[in-house]
Short mmCIF file of C-alpha atoms and ligand atoms in Angstrom, two decimals:
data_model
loop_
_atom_site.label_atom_id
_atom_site.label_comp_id
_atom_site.label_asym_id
_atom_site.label_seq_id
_atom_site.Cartn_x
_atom_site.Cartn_y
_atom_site.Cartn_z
CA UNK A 1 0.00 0.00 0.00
CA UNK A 2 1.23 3.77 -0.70
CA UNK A 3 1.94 5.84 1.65
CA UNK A 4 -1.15 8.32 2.21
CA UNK A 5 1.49 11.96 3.03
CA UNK A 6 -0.74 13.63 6.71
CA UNK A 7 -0.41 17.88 5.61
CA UNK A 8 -1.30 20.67 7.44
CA UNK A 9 -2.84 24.17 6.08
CA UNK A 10 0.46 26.05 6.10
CA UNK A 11 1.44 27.72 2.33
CA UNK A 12 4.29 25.20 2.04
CA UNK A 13 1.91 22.00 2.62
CA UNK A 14 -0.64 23.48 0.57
CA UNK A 15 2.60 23.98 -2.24
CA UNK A 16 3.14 20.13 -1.77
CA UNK A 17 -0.60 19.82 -2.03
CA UNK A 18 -1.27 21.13 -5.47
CA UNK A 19 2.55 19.59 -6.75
CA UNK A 20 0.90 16.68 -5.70
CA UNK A 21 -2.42 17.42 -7.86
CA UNK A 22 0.04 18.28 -10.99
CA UNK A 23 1.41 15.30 -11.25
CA UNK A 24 -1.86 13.36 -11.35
CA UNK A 25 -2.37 12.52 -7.47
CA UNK A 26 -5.39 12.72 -5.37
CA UNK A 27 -5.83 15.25 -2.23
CA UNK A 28 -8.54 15.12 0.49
CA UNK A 29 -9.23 18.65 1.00
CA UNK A 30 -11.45 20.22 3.74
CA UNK A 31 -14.27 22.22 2.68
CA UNK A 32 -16.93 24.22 4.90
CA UNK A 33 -19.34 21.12 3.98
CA UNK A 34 -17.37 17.61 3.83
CA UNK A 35 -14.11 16.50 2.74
CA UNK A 36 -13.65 16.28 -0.73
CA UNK A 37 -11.32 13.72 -2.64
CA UNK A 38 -9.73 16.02 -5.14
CA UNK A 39 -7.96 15.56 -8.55
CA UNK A 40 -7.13 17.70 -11.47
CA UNK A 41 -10.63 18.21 -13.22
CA UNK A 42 -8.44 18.36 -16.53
CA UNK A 43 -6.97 15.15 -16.69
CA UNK A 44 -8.84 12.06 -17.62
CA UNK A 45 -6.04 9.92 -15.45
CA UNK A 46 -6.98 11.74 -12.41
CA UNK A 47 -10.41 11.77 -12.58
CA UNK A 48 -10.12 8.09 -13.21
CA UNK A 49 -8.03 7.43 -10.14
CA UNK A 50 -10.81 9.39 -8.25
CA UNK A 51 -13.33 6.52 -9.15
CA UNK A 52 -11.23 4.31 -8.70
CA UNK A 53 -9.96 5.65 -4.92
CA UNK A 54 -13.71 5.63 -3.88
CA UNK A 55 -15.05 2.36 -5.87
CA UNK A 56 -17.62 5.04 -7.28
CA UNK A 57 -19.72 3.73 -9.99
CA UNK A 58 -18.55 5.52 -13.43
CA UNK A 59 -22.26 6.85 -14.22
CA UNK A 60 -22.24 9.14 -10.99
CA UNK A 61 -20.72 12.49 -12.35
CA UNK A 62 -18.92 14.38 -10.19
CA UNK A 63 -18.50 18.34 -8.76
CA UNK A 64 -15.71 20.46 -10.51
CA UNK A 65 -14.48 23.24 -8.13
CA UNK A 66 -13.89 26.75 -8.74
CA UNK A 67 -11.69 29.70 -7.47
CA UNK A 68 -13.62 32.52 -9.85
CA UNK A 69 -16.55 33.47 -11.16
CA UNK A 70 -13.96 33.78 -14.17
CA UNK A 71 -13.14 29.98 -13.80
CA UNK A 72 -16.63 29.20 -13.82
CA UNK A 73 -17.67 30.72 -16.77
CA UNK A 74 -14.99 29.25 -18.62
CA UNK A 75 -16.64 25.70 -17.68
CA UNK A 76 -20.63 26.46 -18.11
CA UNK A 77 -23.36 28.86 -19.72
CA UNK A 78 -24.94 30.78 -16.82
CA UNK A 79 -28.44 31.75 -17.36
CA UNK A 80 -29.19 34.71 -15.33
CA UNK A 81 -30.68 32.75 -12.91
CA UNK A 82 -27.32 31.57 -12.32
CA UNK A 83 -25.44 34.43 -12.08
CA UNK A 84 -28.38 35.21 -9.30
CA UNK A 85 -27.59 32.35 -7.53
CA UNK A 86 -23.68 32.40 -7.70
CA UNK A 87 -23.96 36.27 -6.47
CA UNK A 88 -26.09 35.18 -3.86
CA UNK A 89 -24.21 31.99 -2.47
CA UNK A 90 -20.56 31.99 -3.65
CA UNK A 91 -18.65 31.27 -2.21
CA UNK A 92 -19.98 28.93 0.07
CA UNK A 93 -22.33 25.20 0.10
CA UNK A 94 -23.89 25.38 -2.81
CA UNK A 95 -24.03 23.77 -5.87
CA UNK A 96 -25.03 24.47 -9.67
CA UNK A 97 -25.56 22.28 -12.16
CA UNK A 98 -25.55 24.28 -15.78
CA UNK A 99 -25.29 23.74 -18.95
CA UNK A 100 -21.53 22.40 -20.08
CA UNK A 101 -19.77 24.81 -22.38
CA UNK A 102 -18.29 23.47 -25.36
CA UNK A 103 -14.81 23.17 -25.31
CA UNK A 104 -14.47 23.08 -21.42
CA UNK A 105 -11.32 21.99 -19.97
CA UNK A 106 -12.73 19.20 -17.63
CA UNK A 107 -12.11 15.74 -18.94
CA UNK A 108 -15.30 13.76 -19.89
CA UNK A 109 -15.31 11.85 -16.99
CA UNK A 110 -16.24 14.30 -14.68
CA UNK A 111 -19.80 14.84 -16.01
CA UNK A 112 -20.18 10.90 -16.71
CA UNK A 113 -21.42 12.13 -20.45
CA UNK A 114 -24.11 14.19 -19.19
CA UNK A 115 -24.49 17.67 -21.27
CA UNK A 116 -24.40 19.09 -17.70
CA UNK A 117 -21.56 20.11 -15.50
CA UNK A 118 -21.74 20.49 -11.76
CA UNK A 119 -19.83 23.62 -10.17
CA UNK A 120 -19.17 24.79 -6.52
CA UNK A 121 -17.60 27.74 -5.50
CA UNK A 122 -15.77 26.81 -1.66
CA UNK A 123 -15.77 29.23 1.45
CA UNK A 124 -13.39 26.95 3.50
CA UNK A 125 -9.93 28.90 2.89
CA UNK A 126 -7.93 25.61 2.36
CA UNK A 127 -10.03 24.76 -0.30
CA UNK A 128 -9.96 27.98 -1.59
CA UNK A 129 -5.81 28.14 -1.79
CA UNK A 130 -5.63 24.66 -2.91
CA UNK A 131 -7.39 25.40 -6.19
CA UNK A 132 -6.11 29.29 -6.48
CA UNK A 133 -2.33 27.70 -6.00
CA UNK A 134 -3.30 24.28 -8.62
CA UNK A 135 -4.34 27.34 -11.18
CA UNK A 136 -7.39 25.59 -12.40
CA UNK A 137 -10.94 23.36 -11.78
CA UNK A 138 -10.73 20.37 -8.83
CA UNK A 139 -12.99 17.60 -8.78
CA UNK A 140 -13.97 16.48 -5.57
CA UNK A 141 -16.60 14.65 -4.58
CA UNK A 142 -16.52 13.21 -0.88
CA UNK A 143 -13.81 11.80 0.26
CA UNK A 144 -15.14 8.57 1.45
CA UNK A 145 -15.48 5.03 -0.04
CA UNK A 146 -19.21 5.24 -2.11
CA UNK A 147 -22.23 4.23 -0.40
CA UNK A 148 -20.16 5.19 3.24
CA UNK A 149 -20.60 8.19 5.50
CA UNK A 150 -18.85 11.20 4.26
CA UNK A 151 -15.95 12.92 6.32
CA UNK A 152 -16.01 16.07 7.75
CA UNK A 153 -12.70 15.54 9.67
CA UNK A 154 -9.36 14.40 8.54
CA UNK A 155 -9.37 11.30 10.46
CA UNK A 156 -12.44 10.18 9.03
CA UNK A 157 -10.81 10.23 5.84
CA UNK A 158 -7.99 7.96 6.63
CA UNK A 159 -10.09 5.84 8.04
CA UNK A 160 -11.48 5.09 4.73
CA UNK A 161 -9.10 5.77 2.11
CA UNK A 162 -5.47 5.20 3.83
CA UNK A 163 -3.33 4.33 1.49
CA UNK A 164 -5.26 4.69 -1.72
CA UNK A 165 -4.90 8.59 -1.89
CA UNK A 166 -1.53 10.61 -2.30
CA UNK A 167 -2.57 13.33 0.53
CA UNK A 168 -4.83 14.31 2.84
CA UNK A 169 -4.48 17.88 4.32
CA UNK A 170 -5.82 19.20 8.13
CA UNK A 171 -8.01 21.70 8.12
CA UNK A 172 -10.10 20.85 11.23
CA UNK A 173 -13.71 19.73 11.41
CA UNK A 174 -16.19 21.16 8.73
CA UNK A 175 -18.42 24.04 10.01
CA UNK A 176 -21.58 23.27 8.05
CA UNK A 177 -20.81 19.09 7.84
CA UNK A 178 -23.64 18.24 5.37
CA UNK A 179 -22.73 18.23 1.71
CA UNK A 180 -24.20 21.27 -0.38
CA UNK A 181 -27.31 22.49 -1.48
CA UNK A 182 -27.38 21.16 -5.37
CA UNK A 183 -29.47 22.76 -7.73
CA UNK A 184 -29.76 22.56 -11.22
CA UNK A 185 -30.43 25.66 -13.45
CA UNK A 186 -32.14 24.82 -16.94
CA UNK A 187 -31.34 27.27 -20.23
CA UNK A 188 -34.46 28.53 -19.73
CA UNK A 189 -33.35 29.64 -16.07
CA UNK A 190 -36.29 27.28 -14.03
CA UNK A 191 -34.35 25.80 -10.77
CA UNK A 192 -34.76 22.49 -9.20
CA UNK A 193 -33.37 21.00 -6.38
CA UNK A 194 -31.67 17.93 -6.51
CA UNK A 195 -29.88 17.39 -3.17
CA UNK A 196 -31.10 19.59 0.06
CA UNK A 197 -28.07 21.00 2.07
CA UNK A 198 -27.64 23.93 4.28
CA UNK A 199 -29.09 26.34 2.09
CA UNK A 200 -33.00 26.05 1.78
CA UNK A 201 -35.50 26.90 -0.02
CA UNK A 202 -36.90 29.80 1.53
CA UNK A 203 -33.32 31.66 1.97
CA UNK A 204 -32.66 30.91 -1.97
CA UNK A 205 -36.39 32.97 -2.24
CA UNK A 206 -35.15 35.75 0.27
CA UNK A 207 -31.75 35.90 -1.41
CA UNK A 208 -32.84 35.87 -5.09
CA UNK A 209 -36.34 35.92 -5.66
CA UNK A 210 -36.24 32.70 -7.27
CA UNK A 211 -38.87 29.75 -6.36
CA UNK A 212 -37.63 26.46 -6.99
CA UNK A 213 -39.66 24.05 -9.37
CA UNK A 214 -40.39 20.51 -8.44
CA UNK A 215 -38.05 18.09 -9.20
CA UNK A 216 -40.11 15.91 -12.22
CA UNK A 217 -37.14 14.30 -13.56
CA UNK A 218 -37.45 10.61 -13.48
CA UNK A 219 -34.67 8.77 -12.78
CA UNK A 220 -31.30 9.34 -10.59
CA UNK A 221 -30.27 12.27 -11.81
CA UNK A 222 -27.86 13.19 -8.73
CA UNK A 223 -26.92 9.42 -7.72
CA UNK A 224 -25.89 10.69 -4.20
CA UNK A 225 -29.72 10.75 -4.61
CA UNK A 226 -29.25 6.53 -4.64
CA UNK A 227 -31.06 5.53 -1.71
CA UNK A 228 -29.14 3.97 0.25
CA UNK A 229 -25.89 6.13 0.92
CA UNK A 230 -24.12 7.58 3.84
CA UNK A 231 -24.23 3.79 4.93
CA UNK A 232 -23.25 2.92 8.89
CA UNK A 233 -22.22 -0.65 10.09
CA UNK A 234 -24.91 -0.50 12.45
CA UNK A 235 -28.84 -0.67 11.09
CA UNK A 236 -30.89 2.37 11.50
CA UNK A 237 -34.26 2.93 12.63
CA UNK A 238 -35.54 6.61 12.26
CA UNK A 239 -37.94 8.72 14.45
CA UNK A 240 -37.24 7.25 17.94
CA UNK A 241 -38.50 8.30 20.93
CA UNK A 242 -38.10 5.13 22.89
CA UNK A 243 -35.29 2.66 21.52
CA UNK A 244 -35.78 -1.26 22.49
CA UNK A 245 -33.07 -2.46 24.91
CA UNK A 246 -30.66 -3.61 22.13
CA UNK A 247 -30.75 -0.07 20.50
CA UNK A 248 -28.49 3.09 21.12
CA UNK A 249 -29.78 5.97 20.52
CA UNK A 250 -28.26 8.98 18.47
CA UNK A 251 -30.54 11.49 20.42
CA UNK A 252 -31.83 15.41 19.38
CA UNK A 253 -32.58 17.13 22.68
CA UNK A 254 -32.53 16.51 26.32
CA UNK A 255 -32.17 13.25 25.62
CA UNK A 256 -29.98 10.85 27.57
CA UNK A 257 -27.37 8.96 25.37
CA UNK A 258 -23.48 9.17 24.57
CA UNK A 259 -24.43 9.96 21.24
CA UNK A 260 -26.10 13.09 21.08
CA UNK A 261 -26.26 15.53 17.72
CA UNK A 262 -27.36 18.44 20.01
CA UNK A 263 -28.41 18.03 23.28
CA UNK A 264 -29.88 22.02 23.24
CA UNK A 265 -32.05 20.94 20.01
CA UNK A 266 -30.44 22.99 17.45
CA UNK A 267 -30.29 21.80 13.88
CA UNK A 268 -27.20 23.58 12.38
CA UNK A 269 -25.10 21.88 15.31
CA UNK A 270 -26.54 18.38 14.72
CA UNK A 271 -25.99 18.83 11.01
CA UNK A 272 -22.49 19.31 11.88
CA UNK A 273 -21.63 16.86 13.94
CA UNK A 274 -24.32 14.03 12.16
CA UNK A 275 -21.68 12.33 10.13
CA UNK A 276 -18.88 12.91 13.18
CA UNK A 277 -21.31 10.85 15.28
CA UNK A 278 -22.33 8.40 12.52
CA UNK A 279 -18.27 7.83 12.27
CA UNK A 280 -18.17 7.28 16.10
CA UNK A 281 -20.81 4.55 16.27
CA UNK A 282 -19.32 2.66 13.83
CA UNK A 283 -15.93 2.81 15.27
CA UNK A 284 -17.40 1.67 18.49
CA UNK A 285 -19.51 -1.17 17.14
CA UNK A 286 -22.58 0.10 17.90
CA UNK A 287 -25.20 -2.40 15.66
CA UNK A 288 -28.81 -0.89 16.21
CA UNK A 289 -28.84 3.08 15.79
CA UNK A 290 -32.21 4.42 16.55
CA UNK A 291 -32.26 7.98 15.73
CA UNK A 292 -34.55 11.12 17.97
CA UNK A 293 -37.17 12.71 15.26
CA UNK A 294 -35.80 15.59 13.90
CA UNK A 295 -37.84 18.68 12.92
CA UNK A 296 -38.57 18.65 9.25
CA UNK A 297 -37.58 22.64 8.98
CA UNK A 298 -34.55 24.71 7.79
CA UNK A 299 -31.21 22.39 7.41
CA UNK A 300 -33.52 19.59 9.37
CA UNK A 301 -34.49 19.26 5.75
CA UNK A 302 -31.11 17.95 4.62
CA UNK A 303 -30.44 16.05 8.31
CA UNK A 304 -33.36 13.64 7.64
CA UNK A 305 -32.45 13.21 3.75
CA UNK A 306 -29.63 11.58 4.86
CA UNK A 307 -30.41 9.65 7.65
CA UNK A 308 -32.89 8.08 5.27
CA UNK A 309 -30.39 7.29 3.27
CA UNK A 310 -28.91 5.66 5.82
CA UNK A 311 -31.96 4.01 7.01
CA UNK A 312 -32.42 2.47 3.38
CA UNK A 313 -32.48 -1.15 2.73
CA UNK A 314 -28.56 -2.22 1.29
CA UNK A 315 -28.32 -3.99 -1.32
O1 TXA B 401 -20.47 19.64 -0.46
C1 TXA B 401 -20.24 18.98 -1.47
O2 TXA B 401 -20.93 19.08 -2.49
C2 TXA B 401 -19.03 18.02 -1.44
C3 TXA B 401 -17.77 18.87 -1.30
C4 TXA B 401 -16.51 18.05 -1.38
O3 TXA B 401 -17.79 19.89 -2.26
N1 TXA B 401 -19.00 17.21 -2.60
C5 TXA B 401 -19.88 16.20 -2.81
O4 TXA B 401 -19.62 15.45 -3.96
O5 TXA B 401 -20.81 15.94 -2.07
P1 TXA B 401 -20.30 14.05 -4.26
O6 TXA B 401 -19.63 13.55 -5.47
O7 TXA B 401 -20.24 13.19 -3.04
O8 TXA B 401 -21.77 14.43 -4.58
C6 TXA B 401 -22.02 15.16 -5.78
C7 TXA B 401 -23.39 14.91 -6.28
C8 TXA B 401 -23.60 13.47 -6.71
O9 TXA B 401 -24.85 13.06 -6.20
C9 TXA B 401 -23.65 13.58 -8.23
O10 TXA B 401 -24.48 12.62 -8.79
C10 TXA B 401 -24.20 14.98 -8.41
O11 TXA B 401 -23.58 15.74 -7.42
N2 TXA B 401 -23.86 15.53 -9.73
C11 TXA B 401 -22.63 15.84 -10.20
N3 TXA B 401 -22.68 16.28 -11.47
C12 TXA B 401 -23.99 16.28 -11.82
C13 TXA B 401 -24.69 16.62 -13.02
N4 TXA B 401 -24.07 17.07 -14.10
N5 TXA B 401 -26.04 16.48 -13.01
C14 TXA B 401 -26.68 16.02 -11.91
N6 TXA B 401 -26.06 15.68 -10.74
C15 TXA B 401 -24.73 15.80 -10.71
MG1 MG B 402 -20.69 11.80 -1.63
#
């Protein structure tokens, strides 16, 4: 097995860092939302290794990463409601999926030969000086093994893909620690939401004026939408108020348990430390989760899309 390099956020590790993505390796990079596993967007090699790294199936297209709005443009057609959104939200968790340009310098593999391309702008500084210092577009999707919980610590990371990845470089837990808001912006500039995240509907109407349609696609469009993802060891039983004797609970409230997302009730800290605690179980065996209810408002939106996810049947 390779030797996975441990790199801080200092400007020489985060030189190493993007040598590292010019010669074709693969970086875990923190992000305000979740790790992400990332490779040079340009190069079929590394997106290949990324698929490879994560044993992601090749249809599931994945997120190329931007520094500018310049960058960006260079990568996708922008309707105005776009440009809305991007002004609204970038940098930070959110995610557009727009119309590829022709030409674009991602390799093909990135957007799985879908017409579409999927961009983020990144708050997190790291992320942001790892892509300003690589000089172009970073895939990245999360930087765990597919189907598994996704990382929003270093550590978590390792734990999953020691060995298989050339770096992986500290920046601390994730602030938000739910993957972003995705939405996807048609040529004729109607919105739909294909993954919930931190951002909600009702800030994307205060911010922009914009009401998202529904989402009438058939099909997976967004496979993180597969339904069973963020996968524990342990099975999961949702909406919990009194687990059976051989359950542990992952409680929301004043609830008594070692495992609990927010013991004042507030959603943006359980969103942040859901997959932490998800992580934790596993690592200490635990084999029946049964999980508080969690209010179906704000970000408790994007909580409860994943732990039914997680609840889902495996195949
Ligand atoms: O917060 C995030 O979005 C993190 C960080 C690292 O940026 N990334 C992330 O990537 O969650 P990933 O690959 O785990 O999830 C990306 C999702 C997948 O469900 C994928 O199917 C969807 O985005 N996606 C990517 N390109 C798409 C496209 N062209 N059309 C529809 N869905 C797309
Ligand atoms: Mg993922």
């Amino acid at each position: 097995m390779a030797t996975t390099l441990r790199l801080g956020s200092d400007s020489a590790s985060l030189d190493r860092a993007a040598e590292l993505l010019r010669a074709g390796q693969l970086v875990a990079m923190p992000t305000e939302t979740v790790y992400g596993l990332a490779g040079d967007a340009g190069s079929d090699a590394a997106v290949e290794a990324i698929y490879a790294a994560k044993g992601r199936p090749s249809h599931n297209p994945l997120i190329a990463h931007v520094g500018s709005m310049q960058m960006a443009e260079s990568l996708a057609d922008f309707p105005p409601e776009a440009l809305a959104l991007a002004a609204a939200f970038w940098p930070g968790p959110l995610t557009l999926v727009l119309p590829r340009r022709a030409g674009a310098a991602v390799a093909q593999r990135v957007t799985a030969g879908l017409p579409t391309l999927a961009l983020r702008m990144p708050a997190h500084p790291v992320a942001r000086a790892l892509i300003n210092s690589f000089g172009g577009p970073l895939a990245a999707p999360s930087a765990n093994p597919s189907g598994r919980i996704s990382p929003t610590e270093p550590g978590h990371v390792l734990a999953g893909l020691d060995g298989r990845i050339g770096a992986v470089v500290d920046g601390g837990a994730c602030s938000v620690g739910l993957e972003s808001t995705i939405l996807a912006v048609a040529p004729d500039g109607r919105v739909r939401l294909l993954r919930p995240g931190s951002i909600g509907a009702e800030e994307i109407l205060s911010a922009t004026g914009l009401i998202l349609s529904e989402n009438d696609q058939a099909g997976i469009e967004a496979p993180g939408q597969m339904l069973s993802h963020y996968a524990p060891r342990g099975a999961v039983r949702l909406d919990v108020t009194t687990p059976a004797p051989d359950e542990t609970l992952l409680g929301f409230g004043p609830v008594e348990t070692p495992y609990n997302l927010s013991p004042a009730g507030e959603l943006a800290e359980a969103a942040a430390r859901l997959f932490a605690l998800l992580h934790q179980m596993d690592q200490d065996g635990v084999e029946r989760i049964a999980v508080s209810p969690i209010p179906e408002t704000g970000i408790g939106r994007a909580i409860n899309d994943r732990l039914r996810r997680a609840a889902a049947p495996r195949d």
